[in-house]
PDB file of C-alpha atoms and ligand atoms in Angstrom:
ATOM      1  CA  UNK A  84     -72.312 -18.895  58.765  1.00 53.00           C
ATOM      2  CA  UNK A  85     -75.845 -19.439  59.226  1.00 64.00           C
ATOM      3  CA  UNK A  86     -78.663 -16.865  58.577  1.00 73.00           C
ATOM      4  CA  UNK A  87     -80.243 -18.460  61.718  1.00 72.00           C
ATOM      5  CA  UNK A  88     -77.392 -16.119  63.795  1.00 73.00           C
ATOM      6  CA  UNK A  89     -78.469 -12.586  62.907  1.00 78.00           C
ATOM      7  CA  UNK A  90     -81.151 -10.816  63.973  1.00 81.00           C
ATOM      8  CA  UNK A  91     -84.422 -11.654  63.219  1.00 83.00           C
ATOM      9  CA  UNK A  92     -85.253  -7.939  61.660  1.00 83.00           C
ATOM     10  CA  UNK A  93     -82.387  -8.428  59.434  1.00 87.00           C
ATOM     11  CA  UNK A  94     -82.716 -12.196  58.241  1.00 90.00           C
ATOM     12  CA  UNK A  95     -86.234 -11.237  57.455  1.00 92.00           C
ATOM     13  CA  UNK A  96     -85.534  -8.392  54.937  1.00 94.00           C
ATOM     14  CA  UNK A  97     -82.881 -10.595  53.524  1.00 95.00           C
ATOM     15  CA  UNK A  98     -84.882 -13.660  53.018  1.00 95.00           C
ATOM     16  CA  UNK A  99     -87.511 -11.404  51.674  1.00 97.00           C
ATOM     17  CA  UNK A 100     -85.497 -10.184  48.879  1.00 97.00           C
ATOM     18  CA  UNK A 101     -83.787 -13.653  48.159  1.00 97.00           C
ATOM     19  CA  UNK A 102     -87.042 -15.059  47.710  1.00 97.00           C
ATOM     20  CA  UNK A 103     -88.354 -12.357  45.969  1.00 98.00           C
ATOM     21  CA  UNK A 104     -85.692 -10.313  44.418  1.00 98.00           C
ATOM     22  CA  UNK A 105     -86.534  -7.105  42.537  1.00 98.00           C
ATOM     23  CA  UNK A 106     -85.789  -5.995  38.897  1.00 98.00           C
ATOM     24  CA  UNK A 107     -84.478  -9.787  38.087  1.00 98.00           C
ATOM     25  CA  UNK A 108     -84.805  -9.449  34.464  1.00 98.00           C
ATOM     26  CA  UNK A 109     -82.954  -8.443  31.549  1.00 97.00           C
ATOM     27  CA  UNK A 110     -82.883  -4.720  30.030  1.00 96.00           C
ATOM     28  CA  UNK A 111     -83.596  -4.093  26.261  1.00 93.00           C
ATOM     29  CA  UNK A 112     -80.198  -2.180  25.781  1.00 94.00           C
ATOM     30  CA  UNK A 113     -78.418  -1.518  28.620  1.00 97.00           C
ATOM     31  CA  UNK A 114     -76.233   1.872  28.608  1.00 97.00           C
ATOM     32  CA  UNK A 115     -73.606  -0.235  30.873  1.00 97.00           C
ATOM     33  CA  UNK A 116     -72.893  -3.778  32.126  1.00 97.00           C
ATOM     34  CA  UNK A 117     -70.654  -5.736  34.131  1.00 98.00           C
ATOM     35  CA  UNK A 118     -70.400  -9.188  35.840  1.00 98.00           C
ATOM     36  CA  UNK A 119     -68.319 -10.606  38.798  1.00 98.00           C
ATOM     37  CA  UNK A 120     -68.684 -13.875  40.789  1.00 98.00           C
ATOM     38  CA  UNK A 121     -67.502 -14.872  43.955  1.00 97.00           C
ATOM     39  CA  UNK A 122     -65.706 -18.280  43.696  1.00 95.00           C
ATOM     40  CA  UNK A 123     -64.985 -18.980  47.286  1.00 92.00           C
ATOM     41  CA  UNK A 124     -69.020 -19.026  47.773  1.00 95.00           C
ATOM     42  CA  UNK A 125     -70.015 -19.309  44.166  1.00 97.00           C
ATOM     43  CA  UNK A 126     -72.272 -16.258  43.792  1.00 98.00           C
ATOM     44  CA  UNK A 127     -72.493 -14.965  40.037  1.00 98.00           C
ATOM     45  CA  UNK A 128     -74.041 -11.690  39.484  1.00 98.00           C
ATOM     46  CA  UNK A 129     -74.430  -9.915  35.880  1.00 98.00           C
ATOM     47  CA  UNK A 130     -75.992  -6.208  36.414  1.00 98.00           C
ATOM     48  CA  UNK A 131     -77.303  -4.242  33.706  1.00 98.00           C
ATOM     49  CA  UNK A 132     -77.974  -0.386  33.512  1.00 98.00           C
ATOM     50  CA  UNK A 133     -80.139   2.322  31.467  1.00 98.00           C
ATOM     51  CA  UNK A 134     -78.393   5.830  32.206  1.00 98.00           C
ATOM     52  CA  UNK A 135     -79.849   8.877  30.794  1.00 96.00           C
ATOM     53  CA  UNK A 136     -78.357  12.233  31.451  1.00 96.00           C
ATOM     54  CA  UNK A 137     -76.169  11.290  34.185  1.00 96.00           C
ATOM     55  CA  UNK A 138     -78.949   9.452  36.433  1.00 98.00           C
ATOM     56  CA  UNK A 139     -79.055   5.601  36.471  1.00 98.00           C
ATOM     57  CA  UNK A 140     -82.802   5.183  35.356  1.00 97.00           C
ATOM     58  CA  UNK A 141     -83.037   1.243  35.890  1.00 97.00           C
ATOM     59  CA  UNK A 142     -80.574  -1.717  37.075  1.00 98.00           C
ATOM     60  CA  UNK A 143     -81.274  -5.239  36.616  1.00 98.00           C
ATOM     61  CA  UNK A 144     -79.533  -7.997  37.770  1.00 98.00           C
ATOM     62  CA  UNK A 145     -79.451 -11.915  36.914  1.00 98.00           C
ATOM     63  CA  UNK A 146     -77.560 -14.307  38.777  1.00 97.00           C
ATOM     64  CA  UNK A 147     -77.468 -17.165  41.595  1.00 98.00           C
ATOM     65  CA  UNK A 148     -75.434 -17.749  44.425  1.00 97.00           C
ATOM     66  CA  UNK A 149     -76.452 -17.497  48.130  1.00 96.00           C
ATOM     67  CA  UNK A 150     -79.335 -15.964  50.042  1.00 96.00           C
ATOM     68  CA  UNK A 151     -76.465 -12.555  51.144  1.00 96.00           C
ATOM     69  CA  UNK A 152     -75.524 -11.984  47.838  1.00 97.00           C
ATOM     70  CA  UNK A 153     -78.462 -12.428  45.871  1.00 98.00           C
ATOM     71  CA  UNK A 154     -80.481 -10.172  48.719  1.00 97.00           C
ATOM     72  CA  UNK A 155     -77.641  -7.349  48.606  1.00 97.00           C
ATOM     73  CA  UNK A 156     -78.053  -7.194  44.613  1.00 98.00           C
ATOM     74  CA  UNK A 157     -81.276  -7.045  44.590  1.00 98.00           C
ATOM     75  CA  UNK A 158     -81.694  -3.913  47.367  1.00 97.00           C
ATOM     76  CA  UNK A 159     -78.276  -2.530  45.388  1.00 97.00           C
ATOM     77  CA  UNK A 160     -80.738  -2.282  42.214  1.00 98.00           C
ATOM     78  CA  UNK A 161     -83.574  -0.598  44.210  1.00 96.00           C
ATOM     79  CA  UNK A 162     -80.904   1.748  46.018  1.00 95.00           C
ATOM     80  CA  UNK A 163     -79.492   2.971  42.772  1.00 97.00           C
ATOM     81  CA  UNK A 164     -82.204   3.580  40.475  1.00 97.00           C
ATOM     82  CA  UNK A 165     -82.920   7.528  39.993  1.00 97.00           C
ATOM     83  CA  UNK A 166     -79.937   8.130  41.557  1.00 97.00           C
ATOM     84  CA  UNK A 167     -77.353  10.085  39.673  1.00 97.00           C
ATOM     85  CA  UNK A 168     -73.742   8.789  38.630  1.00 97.00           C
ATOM     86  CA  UNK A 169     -72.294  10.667  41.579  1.00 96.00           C
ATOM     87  CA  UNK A 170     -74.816   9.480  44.482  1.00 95.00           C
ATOM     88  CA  UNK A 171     -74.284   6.237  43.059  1.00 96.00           C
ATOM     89  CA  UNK A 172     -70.806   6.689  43.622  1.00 96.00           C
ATOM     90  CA  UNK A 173     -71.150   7.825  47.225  1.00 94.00           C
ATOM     91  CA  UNK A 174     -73.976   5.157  48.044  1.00 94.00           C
ATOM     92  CA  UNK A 175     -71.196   2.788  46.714  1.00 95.00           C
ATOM     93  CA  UNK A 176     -69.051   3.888  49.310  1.00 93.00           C
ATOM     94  CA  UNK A 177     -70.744   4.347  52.148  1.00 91.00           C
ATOM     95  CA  UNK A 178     -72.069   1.263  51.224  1.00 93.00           C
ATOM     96  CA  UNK A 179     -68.921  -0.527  51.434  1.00 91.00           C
ATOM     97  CA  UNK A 180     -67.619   1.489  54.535  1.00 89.00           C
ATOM     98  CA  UNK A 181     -70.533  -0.140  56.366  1.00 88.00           C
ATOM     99  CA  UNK A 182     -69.597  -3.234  55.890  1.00 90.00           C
ATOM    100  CA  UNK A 183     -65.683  -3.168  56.225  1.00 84.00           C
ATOM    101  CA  UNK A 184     -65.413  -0.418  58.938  1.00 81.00           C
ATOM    102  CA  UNK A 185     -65.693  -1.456  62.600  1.00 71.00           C
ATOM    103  CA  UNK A 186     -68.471  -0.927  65.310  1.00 65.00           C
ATOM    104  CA  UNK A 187     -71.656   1.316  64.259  1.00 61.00           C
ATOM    105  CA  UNK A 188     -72.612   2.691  60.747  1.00 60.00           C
ATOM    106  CA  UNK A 189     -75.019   5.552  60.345  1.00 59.00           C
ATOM    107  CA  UNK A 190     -76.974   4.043  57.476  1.00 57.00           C
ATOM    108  CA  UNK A 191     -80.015   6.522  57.423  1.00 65.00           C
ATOM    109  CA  UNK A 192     -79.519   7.078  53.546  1.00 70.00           C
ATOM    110  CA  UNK A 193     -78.710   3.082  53.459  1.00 79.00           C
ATOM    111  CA  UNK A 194     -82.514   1.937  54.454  1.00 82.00           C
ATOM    112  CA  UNK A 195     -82.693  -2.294  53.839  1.00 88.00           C
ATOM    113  CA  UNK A 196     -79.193  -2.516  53.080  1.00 90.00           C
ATOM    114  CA  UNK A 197     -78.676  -1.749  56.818  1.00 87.00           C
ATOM    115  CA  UNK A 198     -79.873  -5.223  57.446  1.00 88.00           C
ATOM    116  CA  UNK A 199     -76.554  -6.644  55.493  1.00 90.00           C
ATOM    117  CA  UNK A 200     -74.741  -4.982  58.275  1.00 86.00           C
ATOM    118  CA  UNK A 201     -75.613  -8.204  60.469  1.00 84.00           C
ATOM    119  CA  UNK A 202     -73.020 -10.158  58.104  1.00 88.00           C
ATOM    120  CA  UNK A 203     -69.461  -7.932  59.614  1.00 86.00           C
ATOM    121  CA  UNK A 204     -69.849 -11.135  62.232  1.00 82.00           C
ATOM    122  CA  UNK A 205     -68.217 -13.357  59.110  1.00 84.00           C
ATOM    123  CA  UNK A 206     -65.569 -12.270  57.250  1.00 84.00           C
ATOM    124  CA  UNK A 207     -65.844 -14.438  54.810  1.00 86.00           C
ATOM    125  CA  UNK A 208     -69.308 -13.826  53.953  1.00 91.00           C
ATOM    126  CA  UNK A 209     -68.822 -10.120  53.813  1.00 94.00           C
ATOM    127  CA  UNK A 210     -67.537 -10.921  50.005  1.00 95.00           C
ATOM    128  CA  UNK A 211     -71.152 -12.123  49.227  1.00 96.00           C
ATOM    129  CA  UNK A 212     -72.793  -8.859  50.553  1.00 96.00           C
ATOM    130  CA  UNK A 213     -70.433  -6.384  48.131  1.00 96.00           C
ATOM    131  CA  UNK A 214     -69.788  -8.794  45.519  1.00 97.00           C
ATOM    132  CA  UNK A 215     -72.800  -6.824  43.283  1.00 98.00           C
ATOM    133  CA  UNK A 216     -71.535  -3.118  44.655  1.00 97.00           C
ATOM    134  CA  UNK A 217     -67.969  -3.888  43.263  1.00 97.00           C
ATOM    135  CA  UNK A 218     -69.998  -5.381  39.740  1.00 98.00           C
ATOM    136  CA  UNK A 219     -71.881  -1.638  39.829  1.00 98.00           C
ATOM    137  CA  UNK A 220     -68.310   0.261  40.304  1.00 97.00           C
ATOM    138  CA  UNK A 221     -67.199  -2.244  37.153  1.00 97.00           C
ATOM    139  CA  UNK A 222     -70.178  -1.050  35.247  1.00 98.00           C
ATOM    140  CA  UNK A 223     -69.846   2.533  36.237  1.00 97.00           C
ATOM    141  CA  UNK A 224     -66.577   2.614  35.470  1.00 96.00           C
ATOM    142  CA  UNK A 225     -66.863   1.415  31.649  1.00 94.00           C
ATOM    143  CA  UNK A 226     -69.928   3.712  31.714  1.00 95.00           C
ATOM    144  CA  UNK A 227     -67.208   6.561  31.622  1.00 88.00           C
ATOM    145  CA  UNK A 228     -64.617   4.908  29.701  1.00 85.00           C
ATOM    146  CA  UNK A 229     -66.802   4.995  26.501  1.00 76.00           C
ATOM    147  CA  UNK A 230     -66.798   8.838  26.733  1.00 71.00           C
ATOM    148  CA  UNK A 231     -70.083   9.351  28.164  1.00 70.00           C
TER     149      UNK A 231
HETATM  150 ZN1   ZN B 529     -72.214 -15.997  48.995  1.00 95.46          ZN
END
């Protein structure tokens, strides 16, 4: 797929977060982390998180892959942060009901991750889009396993 085939409004948002993605850094001592890749288009993405009474204060992310999934982590770590562990939950999946479910989304709560919406078109590169959401659900989910 080429970015060149969905809409301009979209591409733009995306291209503005691949160029310049947010909280792309490392955290001191992150409460929770967890990595994934995508080997069919290469996309690595490590996120790291700083919980404090139940609300996911920060996320970071490092990483490299293509222009979807480095966009979609990046607005993930924007999305999530002062959220609490159950919104993040539910942003996780409405997030991902957007992009498997067909025909319209109502993604008021969503705001730029609407624009990843463009991708549904290609299968394929609908992996790239949740790689980092199913990284967050890892993260989460070891977040709980250590008792907190
Ligand atoms: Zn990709």
């Amino acid at each position: 797929m080429a970015l060149e085939q969905l809409d301009d409004l979209y591409r733009e948002i995306i291209m503005d977060h691949y160029r310049s993605p947010r909280n792309k850094r490392h955290l001191d001592s992150p409460s929770a982390q967890a990595e994934g890749n995508n080997p069919l288009c290469g996309d690595e993405v490590t996120l790291e998180l700083a919980i404090k009474d139940g609300v996911i204060e920060q996320v970071t992310f490092q990483g490299g892959g293509c222009a979807i999934s480095q966009a979609s982590t990046s607005m993930l770590t924007q999305s999530i942060a002062g959220k609490s562990l159950e919104e993040a939950h539910h942003l996780i999946h409405a997030f991902e009901d957007m992009m498997v479910k067909p025909g319209e989304t109502s993604a008021d709560e969503l705001g730029d991750l609407e624009s990843l919406t463009g991708v549904k078109k290609f299968p394929v590169r609908v992996k790239c889009a949740t790689l980092a959401w199913h990284v967050l659900e890892e993260a989460l989910e070891s977040y709980s396993g250590k008792g907190n």
